[in-house]
Amino acid sequence: MKTRLLCLFGVVAIAFALSFSVTTPAAPAPKPAPATAAAAAAAPAPEPHPEIRDALEALRKAKFRMQHAHDFGGHREEALKATDEAIRQLQICLQFDR
């Protein structure tokens, strides 16, 4: 019992000491050169909200698989309705993100 208590105390002490490790501040990063209008026009804009587009694709695949699967204990129709509503809501989100 005493050994376990000492071991536990040692682990806690090490974890406590490591949580206060000393770090040296890093040198500041150099400032990037200002972008020119030509460079900004040439670079493609990142796709807005790629996660929403990924979710739409995943929901459409899931809907297709549910339509061609068994009844899931009577829950398939309700799940298909919920999937349709989720797809509709995400499409609305993308319409308002302009």
Short mmCIF file of C-alpha atoms in Angstrom, two decimals:
data_model
loop_
_atom_site.label_atom_id
_atom_site.label_comp_id
_atom_site.label_asym_id
_atom_site.label_seq_id
_atom_site.Cartn_x
_atom_site.Cartn_y
_atom_site.Cartn_z
CA MET A 1 0.00 0.00 0.00
CA LYS A 2 2.79 2.38 0.95
CA THR A 3 4.69 1.56 -2.25
CA ARG A 4 1.63 2.23 -4.40
CA LEU A 5 1.08 5.55 -2.67
CA LEU A 6 4.71 6.58 -3.22
CA CYS A 7 4.50 5.50 -6.87
CA LEU A 8 1.32 7.50 -7.36
CA PHE A 9 2.89 10.53 -5.68
CA GLY A 10 5.94 10.21 -7.96
CA VAL A 11 3.83 10.06 -11.11
CA VAL A 12 1.79 13.08 -10.02
CA ALA A 13 4.96 15.02 -9.16
CA ILE A 14 6.53 14.25 -12.56
CA ALA A 15 3.34 15.19 -14.41
CA PHE A 16 3.14 18.43 -12.43
CA ALA A 17 6.77 19.29 -13.13
CA LEU A 18 6.40 18.57 -16.85
CA SER A 19 3.33 20.75 -17.11
CA PHE A 20 5.48 23.76 -16.17
CA SER A 21 8.32 23.11 -18.60
CA VAL A 22 10.35 26.12 -19.58
CA THR A 23 10.12 27.24 -23.17
CA THR A 24 12.11 29.89 -24.92
CA PRO A 25 10.27 32.31 -27.16
CA ALA A 26 10.71 31.65 -30.84
CA ALA A 27 12.14 34.25 -33.14
CA PRO A 28 9.43 36.22 -34.91
CA ALA A 29 8.57 34.99 -38.37
CA PRO A 30 9.58 37.24 -41.23
CA LYS A 31 6.75 39.25 -42.71
CA PRO A 32 5.58 37.95 -46.07
CA ALA A 33 6.00 40.23 -49.06
CA PRO A 34 2.83 42.10 -49.93
CA ALA A 35 0.85 40.33 -52.62
CA THR A 36 0.39 42.06 -55.90
CA ALA A 37 -2.96 42.25 -57.64
CA ALA A 38 -1.73 39.90 -60.37
CA ALA A 39 -0.58 37.30 -57.83
CA ALA A 40 -3.86 37.56 -55.95
CA ALA A 41 -5.85 37.11 -59.16
CA ALA A 42 -3.76 34.10 -60.22
CA ALA A 43 -4.18 32.23 -56.95
CA PRO A 44 -7.47 30.33 -56.77
CA ALA A 45 -9.70 31.21 -53.86
CA PRO A 46 -10.12 28.40 -51.35
CA GLU A 47 -13.41 26.59 -51.57
CA PRO A 48 -15.83 28.01 -49.02
CA HIS A 49 -16.94 25.42 -46.48
CA PRO A 50 -15.60 22.20 -47.99
CA GLU A 51 -16.95 20.29 -44.98
CA ILE A 52 -20.52 21.17 -45.95
CA ARG A 53 -19.94 19.90 -49.49
CA ASP A 54 -18.38 16.72 -48.08
CA ALA A 55 -21.37 16.27 -45.78
CA LEU A 56 -23.76 16.66 -48.70
CA GLU A 57 -21.90 14.00 -50.65
CA ALA A 58 -21.90 11.64 -47.66
CA LEU A 59 -25.61 12.19 -47.03
CA ARG A 60 -26.46 11.50 -50.68
CA LYS A 61 -24.46 8.26 -50.59
CA ALA A 62 -26.10 7.22 -47.33
CA LYS A 63 -29.54 7.98 -48.75
CA PHE A 64 -28.84 5.83 -51.81
CA ARG A 65 -27.64 2.96 -49.66
CA MET A 66 -30.64 3.22 -47.33
CA GLN A 67 -33.04 3.21 -50.28
CA HIS A 68 -31.56 -0.10 -51.43
CA ALA A 69 -31.22 -1.75 -48.02
CA HIS A 70 -33.49 -3.62 -45.62
CA ASP A 71 -36.04 -1.87 -43.41
CA PHE A 72 -33.72 -1.30 -40.40
CA GLY A 73 -36.38 -2.43 -37.96
CA GLY A 74 -38.98 -0.01 -39.30
CA HIS A 75 -36.69 3.03 -39.11
CA ARG A 76 -35.67 3.33 -42.76
CA GLU A 77 -38.48 5.65 -43.85
CA GLU A 78 -37.92 8.02 -40.93
CA ALA A 79 -34.16 7.98 -41.55
CA LEU A 80 -34.72 8.77 -45.23
CA LYS A 81 -36.95 11.72 -44.30
CA ALA A 82 -34.33 13.03 -41.87
CA THR A 83 -31.61 12.60 -44.50
CA ASP A 84 -33.68 14.51 -47.07
CA GLU A 85 -34.21 17.32 -44.57
CA ALA A 86 -30.50 17.45 -43.72
CA ILE A 87 -29.61 17.65 -47.42
CA ARG A 88 -32.17 20.42 -47.92
CA GLN A 89 -30.84 22.43 -44.97
CA LEU A 90 -27.22 22.16 -46.13
CA GLN A 91 -28.19 23.27 -49.64
CA ILE A 92 -29.92 26.31 -48.13
CA CYS A 93 -26.79 27.06 -46.10
CA LEU A 94 -24.69 27.08 -49.26
CA GLN A 95 -27.18 29.37 -51.04
CA PHE A 96 -26.88 31.96 -48.27
CA ASP A 97 -23.08 31.80 -48.24
CA ARG A 98 -22.53 34.18 -51.12
#
